[in-house]
PDB file of C-alpha atoms in Angstrom:
ATOM      1  CA  MET A   1     106.246 184.222 116.927  1.00  0.00           C
ATOM      2  CA  TRP A   2     105.437 182.465 120.466  1.00  0.00           C
ATOM      3  CA  CYS A   3     104.713 183.843 124.091  1.00  0.00           C
ATOM      4  CA  CYS A   4     103.803 182.842 127.429  1.00  0.00           C
ATOM      5  CA  TRP A   5     107.181 180.716 127.363  1.00  0.00           C
ATOM      6  CA  THR A   6     106.898 180.638 131.310  1.00  0.00           C
ATOM      7  CA  ASP A   7     103.708 178.875 131.741  1.00  0.00           C
ATOM      8  CA  ARG A   8     103.800 176.763 128.782  1.00  0.00           C
ATOM      9  CA  ARG A   9     107.210 176.259 128.446  1.00  0.00           C
ATOM     10  CA  TYR A  10     108.819 175.059 131.812  1.00  0.00           C
ATOM     11  CA  LEU A  11     106.009 175.565 135.020  1.00  0.00           C
ATOM     12  CA  GLY A  12     102.987 173.363 132.552  1.00  0.00           C
ATOM     13  CA  ARG A  13     106.108 170.640 132.698  1.00  0.00           C
ATOM     14  CA  GLY A  14     105.956 170.886 136.401  1.00  0.00           C
ATOM     15  CA  GLN A  15     109.067 172.997 136.873  1.00  0.00           C
ATOM     16  CA  THR A  16     110.015 175.562 138.681  1.00  0.00           C
ATOM     17  CA  GLN A  17     112.541 178.494 138.061  1.00  0.00           C
ATOM     18  CA  GLY A  18     114.863 176.449 140.913  1.00  0.00           C
ATOM     19  CA  GLN A  19     114.443 173.333 138.358  1.00  0.00           C
ATOM     20  CA  LEU A  20     115.034 175.219 135.171  1.00  0.00           C
ATOM     21  CA  SER A  21     117.780 176.806 136.660  1.00  0.00           C
ATOM     22  CA  THR A  22     119.104 173.497 137.476  1.00  0.00           C
ATOM     23  CA  ALA A  23     118.233 171.391 134.764  1.00  0.00           C
ATOM     24  CA  SER A  24     119.835 174.607 132.293  1.00  0.00           C
ATOM     25  CA  GLY A  25     122.678 175.670 133.876  1.00  0.00           C
ATOM     26  CA  VAL A  26     121.461 179.161 133.634  1.00  0.00           C
ATOM     27  CA  SER A  27     120.713 181.017 136.998  1.00  0.00           C
ATOM     28  CA  VAL A  28     117.595 181.696 138.640  1.00  0.00           C
ATOM     29  CA  ARG A  29     118.376 185.328 138.400  1.00  0.00           C
ATOM     30  CA  THR A  30     118.805 185.233 134.654  1.00  0.00           C
ATOM     31  CA  ILE A  31     116.492 183.248 134.215  1.00  0.00           C
ATOM     32  CA  ARG A  32     113.771 185.548 136.644  1.00  0.00           C
ATOM     33  CA  GLY A  33     116.151 188.672 134.613  1.00  0.00           C
ATOM     34  CA  LEU A  34     114.921 187.633 130.471  1.00  0.00           C
ATOM     35  CA  GLU A  35     110.919 186.807 132.382  1.00  0.00           C
ATOM     36  CA  ARG A  36     110.939 190.368 132.883  1.00  0.00           C
ATOM     37  CA  GLY A  37     112.006 191.894 130.235  1.00  0.00           C
ATOM     38  CA  GLU A  38     114.953 193.249 132.246  1.00  0.00           C
ATOM     39  CA  ILE A  39     118.125 191.255 130.073  1.00  0.00           C
ATOM     40  CA  LEU A  40     117.301 192.314 126.448  1.00  0.00           C
ATOM     41  CA  THR A  41     120.395 190.758 124.335  1.00  0.00           C
ATOM     42  CA  PRO A  42     120.752 186.785 126.733  1.00  0.00           C
ATOM     43  CA  GLN A  43     123.862 184.989 125.052  1.00  0.00           C
ATOM     44  CA  LEU A  44     123.104 183.254 122.321  1.00  0.00           C
ATOM     45  CA  ALA A  45     124.537 180.224 124.665  1.00  0.00           C
ATOM     46  CA  THR A  46     122.262 181.042 127.295  1.00  0.00           C
ATOM     47  CA  LEU A  47     119.140 180.858 125.266  1.00  0.00           C
ATOM     48  CA  GLN A  48     120.609 177.321 123.622  1.00  0.00           C
ATOM     49  CA  GLN A  49     121.604 175.976 127.176  1.00  0.00           C
ATOM     50  CA  LEU A  50     117.654 177.410 127.778  1.00  0.00           C
ATOM     51  CA  ALA A  51     115.970 175.073 124.854  1.00  0.00           C
ATOM     52  CA  LEU A  52     117.951 172.102 125.794  1.00  0.00           C
ATOM     53  CA  ALA A  53     117.077 171.662 129.331  1.00  0.00           C
ATOM     54  CA  LEU A  54     113.089 172.593 128.453  1.00  0.00           C
ATOM     55  CA  ARG A  55     113.869 169.624 125.376  1.00  0.00           C
ATOM     56  CA  LEU A  56     112.183 171.802 122.496  1.00  0.00           C
ATOM     57  CA  GLY A  57     112.570 170.549 119.430  1.00  0.00           C
ATOM     58  CA  PRO A  58     114.501 171.535 116.424  1.00  0.00           C
ATOM     59  CA  GLN A  59     111.789 173.531 115.185  1.00  0.00           C
ATOM     60  CA  ALA A  60     110.553 175.047 118.575  1.00  0.00           C
ATOM     61  CA  GLN A  61     114.384 175.870 119.354  1.00  0.00           C
ATOM     62  CA  ALA A  62     114.935 177.493 116.071  1.00  0.00           C
ATOM     63  CA  GLU A  63     111.426 179.967 116.696  1.00  0.00           C
ATOM     64  CA  PHE A  64     112.812 180.053 120.700  1.00  0.00           C
ATOM     65  CA  MET A  65     115.973 181.442 119.252  1.00  0.00           C
ATOM     66  CA  HIS A  66     113.957 183.143 116.015  1.00  0.00           C
ATOM     67  CA  ALA A  67     112.131 185.370 119.271  1.00  0.00           C
ATOM     68  CA  TRP A  68     115.607 187.249 120.200  1.00  0.00           C
ATOM     69  CA  SER A  69     116.335 188.296 116.730  1.00  0.00           C
ATOM     70  CA  THR A  70     112.663 190.249 117.815  1.00  0.00           C
ATOM     71  CA  PRO A  71     112.534 194.249 118.007  1.00  0.00           C
ATOM     72  CA  ARG A  72     113.588 193.566 122.279  1.00  0.00           C
ATOM     73  CA  GLY A  73     111.836 195.982 125.255  1.00  0.00           C
ATOM     74  CA  VAL A  74     109.571 193.235 126.310  1.00  0.00           C
ATOM     75  CA  GLY A  75     110.102 190.591 128.407  1.00  0.00           C
ATOM     76  CA  LEU A  76     110.944 186.518 127.444  1.00  0.00           C
ATOM     77  CA  ASP A  77     107.459 185.537 128.118  1.00  0.00           C
ATOM     78  CA  GLN A  78     105.685 187.919 125.927  1.00  0.00           C
ATOM     79  CA  LEU A  79     107.366 187.415 122.933  1.00  0.00           C
ATOM     80  CA  LEU A  80     107.351 183.771 122.334  1.00  0.00           C
ATOM     81  CA  VAL A  81     103.417 182.233 122.000  1.00  0.00           C
ATOM     82  CA  ASP A  82     102.096 178.917 122.267  1.00  0.00           C
ATOM     83  CA  PRO A  83     101.517 178.843 118.279  1.00  0.00           C
ATOM     84  CA  SER A  84      97.675 176.475 118.786  1.00  0.00           C
ATOM     85  CA  SER A  85      95.876 179.048 122.324  1.00  0.00           C
ATOM     86  CA  SER A  86      97.441 182.388 119.950  1.00  0.00           C
ATOM     87  CA  ARG A  87      94.899 181.351 117.125  1.00  0.00           C
ATOM     88  CA  SER A  88      91.088 183.348 117.281  1.00  0.00           C
ATOM     89  CA  SER A  89      88.765 181.200 117.562  1.00  0.00           C
ATOM     90  CA  SER A  90      86.174 183.549 115.346  1.00  0.00           C
TER      91      SER A  90
END
């Protein structure tokens, strides 16, 4: 599972919600709703458009899609984690 999609996947690349919207064809309102957990069951086409706009590789795209099969009730930014940042340093 990944986390902080909003920070690491597009804001970290210097993209805003508006830029991601333009690149993906997904509305800013939808992106915002995904981030806030207001949209709990996005359409597959929406996820595919976002994955393409984010230029996710095959493995990352598969993980991105799989994240949406997890229990609902959390926002997108809580579902997706950068695997390198989720490891404990103990």
